[in-house]
XYZ file of C-alpha atoms in Angstrom:
470
model
C -14.463 -11.420 12.459
C -11.605 -13.905 12.622
C -13.660 -16.555 10.828
C -13.919 -14.405 7.717
C -10.148 -14.596 7.293
C -9.742 -18.172 8.460
C -12.201 -19.175 5.742
C -9.458 -18.144 3.278
C -7.112 -20.625 4.919
C -5.326 -18.099 7.116
C -4.233 -19.417 10.504
C -5.931 -18.169 13.666
C -2.787 -16.387 14.926
C -2.569 -14.306 11.757
C -6.335 -13.778 11.523
C -6.381 -12.561 15.125
C -3.732 -9.962 14.302
C -5.770 -8.800 11.297
C -8.741 -8.498 13.644
C -6.668 -6.395 16.056
C -5.732 -4.125 13.155
C -9.434 -3.365 12.615
C -9.820 -5.334 9.397
C -13.396 -6.584 9.204
C -13.844 -8.196 5.787
C -11.255 -9.549 3.350
C -10.801 -7.285 0.339
C -11.375 -8.665 -3.183
C -7.634 -9.110 -3.803
C -7.290 -10.986 -0.499
C -10.196 -13.278 -1.335
C -8.759 -14.004 -4.791
C -5.045 -14.305 -3.998
C -4.608 -15.666 -0.460
C -5.925 -19.215 -1.096
C -3.705 -19.528 -4.181
C -0.672 -18.188 -2.356
C -1.178 -20.477 0.637
C -0.936 -23.442 -1.753
C 2.606 -22.302 -2.602
C 1.817 -21.207 -6.166
C 3.638 -18.379 -7.903
C 1.372 -15.515 -8.890
C 1.333 -12.112 -10.438
C -1.533 -9.911 -9.362
C -2.772 -6.602 -10.671
C -3.411 -4.524 -7.563
C -2.542 -1.074 -6.247
C -1.614 0.315 -2.839
C -4.727 0.447 -0.702
C -6.257 -2.795 -1.976
C -5.015 -4.856 0.963
C -2.200 -6.582 -0.908
C 0.208 -6.309 2.050
C -2.306 -8.461 3.905
C -2.126 -10.936 1.008
C 1.608 -11.486 0.849
C 2.060 -10.849 4.579
C -0.321 -13.687 5.497
C 1.261 -16.027 2.951
C 4.813 -15.253 4.140
C 4.015 -15.668 7.832
C 2.136 -18.913 7.279
C 4.741 -20.302 4.877
C 7.867 -19.595 6.944
C 9.070 -20.180 10.492
C 10.108 -17.320 12.758
C 13.453 -17.062 14.533
C 15.620 -18.516 11.740
C 19.317 -17.608 11.429
C 18.934 -16.300 7.856
C 15.940 -14.503 6.304
C 13.388 -16.751 4.669
C 11.362 -14.060 2.857
C 12.027 -10.839 1.001
C 9.713 -8.034 -0.165
C 11.266 -5.759 -2.780
C 9.714 -2.263 -3.069
C 10.517 0.864 -5.127
C 10.762 3.541 -2.413
C 12.000 4.161 1.111
C 8.565 5.209 2.316
C 6.962 2.015 1.078
C 9.747 -0.091 2.638
C 9.006 1.436 6.051
C 5.254 1.135 5.689
C 5.254 -2.469 4.500
C 7.671 -3.456 7.292
C 5.496 -1.733 9.902
C 2.365 -3.491 8.651
C 4.134 -6.856 8.602
C 5.086 -6.287 12.249
C 1.391 -5.810 13.054
C 0.343 -8.904 11.120
C 3.088 -10.904 12.883
C 1.864 -9.841 16.334
C 1.222 -13.446 17.410
C 3.721 -15.307 15.189
C 6.948 -13.603 16.285
C 8.348 -12.949 12.801
C 10.857 -10.083 12.639
C 10.714 -7.701 9.656
C 13.604 -5.346 8.883
C 13.400 -2.517 6.315
C 16.612 -1.665 4.440
C 16.825 1.275 2.052
C 19.133 4.048 0.933
C 19.219 7.487 2.501
C 19.404 6.050 6.029
C 22.244 4.855 8.253
C 23.777 1.677 6.859
C 25.324 0.878 10.245
C 21.924 0.898 11.967
C 20.479 -1.399 9.301
C 23.514 -3.720 9.539
C 23.029 -3.972 13.296
C 19.391 -4.911 12.827
C 20.291 -7.585 10.269
C 22.947 -9.049 12.576
C 20.367 -9.410 15.361
C 18.267 -11.538 13.026
C 15.527 -10.931 10.491
C 12.903 -13.324 9.156
C 11.642 -10.934 6.484
C 13.631 -8.298 4.582
C 11.699 -5.367 3.116
C 14.061 -3.410 0.918
C 14.732 -1.192 -2.065
C 16.838 -2.759 -4.846
C 19.939 -0.564 -4.507
C 20.391 -1.008 -0.753
C 19.626 -4.739 -0.954
C 22.428 -5.232 -3.496
C 24.761 -3.070 -1.410
C 24.108 -5.231 1.653
C 24.578 -8.404 -0.421
C 27.929 -7.196 -1.774
C 29.111 -6.337 1.748
C 28.069 -9.858 2.838
C 25.647 -8.550 5.437
C 22.691 -10.040 3.572
C 22.543 -13.722 2.682
C 19.652 -14.759 0.436
C 20.473 -18.460 0.269
C 17.509 -19.451 2.471
C 14.819 -17.320 0.830
C 11.637 -19.372 0.430
C 9.229 -16.581 -0.570
C 10.010 -13.562 -2.758
C 7.614 -10.634 -3.308
C 7.964 -7.861 -5.890
C 5.663 -5.041 -4.781
C 4.724 -2.218 -7.195
C 6.788 -3.966 -9.850
C 5.778 -1.559 -12.630
C 7.121 1.394 -10.652
C 10.411 -0.389 -10.041
C 10.759 -0.984 -13.768
C 9.852 2.654 -14.510
C 12.609 3.724 -12.103
C 15.199 1.654 -13.980
C 15.545 -1.186 -11.462
C 15.101 -4.085 -13.912
C 18.788 -5.144 -13.883
C 18.955 -4.855 -10.080
C 15.800 -6.964 -9.712
C 17.171 -9.663 -12.009
C 20.471 -9.692 -10.108
C 18.659 -10.154 -6.793
C 16.367 -12.877 -8.161
C 19.342 -14.745 -9.600
C 20.995 -14.728 -6.159
C 18.127 -16.656 -4.551
C 17.305 -20.377 -4.585
C 15.395 -21.351 -7.708
C 13.073 -23.455 -5.597
C 11.074 -20.656 -4.050
C 7.636 -19.065 -4.226
C 7.534 -15.756 -6.127
C 4.679 -13.254 -5.993
C 4.559 -10.136 -8.137
C 2.160 -7.249 -7.522
C 1.757 -4.458 -10.060
C -0.787 -1.723 -10.770
C -0.394 -2.294 -14.523
C 0.768 -5.269 -16.558
C 3.083 -4.048 -19.338
C 5.073 -6.521 -21.431
C 8.225 -6.090 -19.318
C 6.318 -7.291 -16.242
C 4.986 -10.320 -18.099
C 8.489 -11.130 -19.356
C 9.855 -10.872 -15.813
C 7.125 -13.235 -14.634
C 7.893 -15.667 -17.441
C 11.643 -15.688 -16.757
C 11.619 -15.981 -12.969
C 8.307 -17.605 -12.003
C 6.988 -21.149 -12.292
C 3.595 -21.399 -14.003
C 2.343 -18.252 -12.246
C -1.346 -17.737 -11.603
C -2.619 -14.404 -12.927
C -4.995 -12.451 -10.693
C -6.621 -9.145 -11.597
C -8.934 -7.152 -9.373
C -10.333 -3.842 -10.621
C -8.748 -0.873 -8.867
C -12.021 1.021 -9.195
C -13.974 -1.797 -7.583
C -11.550 -2.145 -4.671
C -10.802 1.418 -3.662
C -13.204 3.838 -5.268
C -16.398 2.174 -4.021
C -15.471 3.262 -0.500
C -14.642 6.821 -1.541
C -17.258 9.513 -2.110
C -15.957 11.720 -4.899
C -16.763 15.426 -5.166
C -15.485 18.424 -7.025
C -15.760 22.084 -6.143
C -15.714 24.665 -8.906
C -13.327 27.300 -7.570
C -10.781 29.624 -9.115
C -7.111 29.720 -8.233
C -7.439 32.840 -6.107
C -10.088 31.250 -3.870
C -8.632 27.768 -3.388
C -7.156 28.711 -0.009
C -10.500 30.178 1.072
C -12.338 26.981 0.081
C -9.683 24.815 1.736
C -9.821 26.597 5.097
C -13.628 26.441 5.057
C -13.431 22.648 4.653
C -10.760 22.313 7.330
C -12.664 24.549 9.765
C -16.116 23.006 9.272
C -15.476 19.324 8.403
C -12.308 19.014 10.559
C -10.901 16.054 8.595
C -7.665 14.132 8.880
C -6.571 15.051 5.391
C -3.846 14.706 2.827
C -3.704 17.627 0.400
C -2.092 17.087 -2.999
C -0.342 19.852 -4.945
C 1.244 19.569 -8.381
C 4.563 21.205 -7.518
C 7.056 21.327 -4.649
C 6.815 25.121 -4.687
C 3.048 25.007 -4.191
C 3.494 22.511 -1.342
C 5.880 24.919 0.392
C 3.605 27.929 -0.178
C 0.535 26.150 1.183
C 2.513 24.728 4.119
C 3.709 28.204 5.098
C 0.249 29.727 4.653
C -1.588 27.122 6.759
C 1.147 27.094 9.409
C 0.803 30.867 9.802
C -2.926 30.322 10.263
C -2.116 27.846 13.082
C -3.329 24.622 11.508
C -1.528 21.425 12.603
C 0.080 20.834 9.233
C 3.305 19.472 7.763
C 4.533 18.931 4.209
C 6.600 16.379 2.298
C 8.207 16.519 -1.135
C 11.256 15.133 -2.884
C 13.646 17.951 -1.946
C 13.281 17.319 1.782
C 15.828 15.131 3.617
C 14.660 11.534 3.990
C 14.888 11.676 7.789
C 12.558 14.694 7.893
C 10.067 13.044 5.543
C 9.983 9.924 7.691
C 9.425 12.029 10.833
C 6.516 13.881 9.171
C 4.861 10.636 8.039
C 5.297 9.142 11.524
C 3.710 12.242 13.136
C 0.820 12.045 10.668
C 0.246 8.371 11.442
C 0.272 9.093 15.167
C -2.192 12.020 14.810
C 0.342 14.584 15.964
C -0.599 16.462 12.824
C -3.993 16.387 11.115
C -3.068 17.748 7.704
C -0.368 16.497 5.358
C 0.523 18.418 2.189
C 2.371 16.422 -0.443
C 3.425 16.009 -4.032
C 2.554 12.783 -5.836
C 6.122 11.484 -5.755
C 6.521 11.999 -2.008
C 3.196 10.347 -1.212
C 3.706 7.312 -3.459
C 2.990 4.194 -1.424
C 1.709 6.153 1.581
C -0.192 3.535 3.554
C -2.286 5.028 6.366
C -5.753 3.644 7.041
C -7.485 6.540 8.844
C -7.194 9.392 6.319
C -10.756 10.712 6.105
C -10.275 13.258 3.276
C -8.084 13.544 0.221
C -8.122 17.053 -1.224
C -6.794 17.701 -4.701
C -5.728 21.314 -4.241
C -4.430 21.071 -7.807
C -6.424 18.828 -10.117
C -4.235 16.157 -11.762
C -4.365 15.787 -15.522
C -3.856 12.008 -15.597
C -6.480 9.468 -14.523
C -3.836 7.192 -12.972
C -2.635 10.046 -10.753
C -6.214 10.846 -9.754
C -6.924 7.219 -8.794
C -3.650 6.935 -6.895
C -4.402 10.102 -4.922
C -7.962 9.313 -3.922
C -6.882 5.768 -3.074
C -5.197 7.205 0.041
C -8.669 7.364 1.642
C -11.518 4.845 1.751
C -9.194 2.125 3.081
C -9.459 -0.896 5.370
C -13.246 -0.976 4.986
C -13.692 2.677 6.050
C -15.464 5.269 3.930
C -13.482 8.246 2.699
C -14.073 11.534 0.918
C -12.165 12.870 -2.082
C -12.604 16.543 -2.997
C -11.036 18.112 -6.078
C -10.716 21.858 -6.587
C -11.484 22.464 -10.246
C -11.072 25.710 -12.159
C -13.358 26.531 -15.063
C -10.665 25.413 -17.525
C -10.356 22.027 -15.781
C -13.994 21.002 -15.631
C -13.563 18.823 -18.730
C -11.299 16.581 -16.612
C -14.217 15.775 -14.303
C -16.262 14.426 -17.218
C -13.258 12.521 -18.548
C -12.511 10.886 -15.182
C -16.171 9.962 -14.716
C -16.143 8.171 -18.062
C -12.864 6.395 -17.317
C -13.853 5.218 -13.822
C -17.568 4.742 -14.636
C -18.337 6.532 -11.383
C -19.965 9.841 -10.519
C -17.947 12.798 -9.260
C -20.621 14.982 -7.686
C -20.482 18.760 -7.716
C -20.345 20.172 -4.216
C -20.459 23.717 -2.890
C -17.952 25.073 -0.416
C -19.477 24.337 3.026
C -21.314 27.251 4.609
C -19.767 28.880 7.654
C -21.925 29.215 10.750
C -23.742 32.498 11.096
C -21.658 35.086 12.885
C -18.324 33.313 12.314
C -15.580 34.876 10.257
C -13.745 33.103 7.467
C -10.115 32.245 8.186
C -9.321 33.479 4.677
C -11.569 35.999 2.957
C -13.128 35.124 -0.388
C -12.132 37.423 -3.240
C -13.506 38.005 -6.708
C -11.704 35.632 -9.049
C -12.030 37.092 -12.503
C -10.177 34.171 -14.110
C -12.905 31.836 -12.902
C -15.919 33.931 -13.933
C -14.671 35.316 -17.255
C -15.531 33.788 -20.625
C -12.973 32.358 -23.048
C -12.130 35.897 -24.181
C -11.545 37.130 -20.643
C -14.762 39.157 -20.516
C -16.748 39.495 -17.298
C -20.391 40.597 -17.070
C -21.109 43.394 -14.580
C -24.547 44.677 -13.582
C -24.704 48.453 -13.029
C -27.745 50.284 -11.575
C -27.810 52.766 -14.464
C -30.001 52.605 -17.561
C -32.662 54.214 -19.702
C -34.422 55.752 -16.690
C -31.219 57.737 -16.109
C -31.189 58.942 -19.725
C -28.386 56.623 -20.745
C -27.917 54.617 -23.904
C -25.047 52.267 -24.764
C -22.644 55.003 -25.893
C -23.309 57.329 -22.945
C -23.024 54.457 -20.430
C -19.732 53.345 -21.968
C -18.378 56.905 -21.848
C -19.321 57.226 -18.173
C -17.542 53.945 -17.334
C -14.428 54.989 -19.300
C -14.319 58.334 -17.535
C -15.318 57.335 -13.999
C -13.525 53.981 -13.683
C -10.629 54.706 -16.075
C -11.481 51.608 -18.121
C -9.948 51.585 -21.607
C -12.475 51.707 -24.420
C -11.178 48.499 -26.036
C -11.853 46.618 -22.769
C -15.624 47.176 -23.000
C -17.671 44.574 -24.856
C -21.412 44.099 -25.225
C -23.754 46.408 -23.336
C -27.367 45.515 -22.573
C -29.184 48.656 -21.411
C -32.304 48.104 -19.300
C -34.706 50.532 -17.660
C -33.206 50.689 -14.175
C -29.999 48.700 -14.684
C -27.664 47.489 -17.409
C -25.243 44.625 -18.015
C -21.810 45.550 -19.323
C -19.060 43.203 -20.498
C -15.609 44.383 -19.365
C -12.286 42.600 -19.664
C -11.181 40.952 -16.412
C -8.014 43.093 -16.293
C -10.275 46.029 -15.418
C -12.507 44.090 -13.030
C -11.232 45.778 -9.868
C -11.755 49.223 -11.405
C -15.353 48.313 -12.187
C -16.009 47.024 -8.675
C -14.030 49.596 -6.692
C -13.662 52.787 -8.732
C -16.963 53.042 -10.612
C -19.091 53.173 -7.399
C -16.971 56.076 -6.144
C -18.314 58.360 -8.886
C -21.963 59.390 -8.658
C -24.005 59.829 -11.811
C -26.135 62.984 -11.559
C -26.073 62.641 -7.755
C -27.182 59.013 -7.972
C -25.151 56.462 -5.999
C -23.800 53.839 -8.383
C -23.716 50.149 -7.450
C -21.904 47.376 -9.327
C -22.028 43.617 -8.922
C -21.092 40.558 -10.912
C -23.979 39.670 -13.215
C -25.359 36.176 -12.612
C -26.275 34.205 -15.733
């Protein structure tokens, strides 16, 4: 296994650490970028979280710098606190046999603690732009010996308004350095940044779909809003995955967290309104398998870098392809297969076709897994009229009344209006058969059809009602 990484030019000490981390084969971005980086060339690479890019710049930094220096010789600039922690932790693993010390510095945490760590010595700084500048201005961070500079998720840093901070930091470093820029997209601002602060950079692009999605089996489940929790608990009970569940809103994250906690699942949630210290504790517990289920918004989970997530579940289907790819990229990592399941309402099924076209991959339809015979569902399935109604809100019901009972369309409609208290305007088409009929009724009166109509006999005949299958 080591030889596969040493063939890229990586030293045996670093390759051995990658082996210990469970990495078997170099990823496409590692194969393309590591040899170039080890030659000391500047580069900007199009790659997302989950492609193995930390292994790229981590290997290059460790091999291109000496450990135990008085001042830091490398810096990795990242957009968020979570990513700063995760990159620093992974660099510690990669440096297992080289002795390099990585220190994360970011806002929202104790400055004194970070100052103490810097004073003890750091070979590599992993930081967010604001806190890095703060430490520079307080003279706790000296960048005069930086040999290698990495901008990770550069497009996100520009989106967050960090361009002036980035330029200030770059201008404070020696001009004679190696600079590597990693970005999911390559807008003009990124190219300008590369042109202004890099020396004849090599451009590397590896398809995100090719890197991440090939290892992820993609499914969707057609389920209405009212039955998402039922479908989710079925999956959690039967498949028992280590899963991250994505919701669109902080409110939905809180609701689902409370619901699953009451049902005694080992679950925690993260979103932007939570204190940073709590979010870090939740992510740490998830990494250490103290919890099996993490519920998150997209913002809170940005840059989440955990290799053993077996399932990603889109509780709420995203509307943007980039969000979808980012989410499902949390699984299928480090050479391991993953599963991505999206809950899709009838109004959202067009997104499945759109995403298939954009990624040129199949998103298979899957049914909710069947519970074992004799076991009870954690959450009971209900009739979801939103999901089964047509565009006009009409639902087809099959009633065991028809011509054999002496009923025509008008008489059947009158019986339904009287017995189930359904308003006449809520009744649509009626197809009268011999022993049964199909009646269209607006979904607002669905419960009356299912619950009240069977309570009233017709000429001493017991009435049954069910949803008509097309």
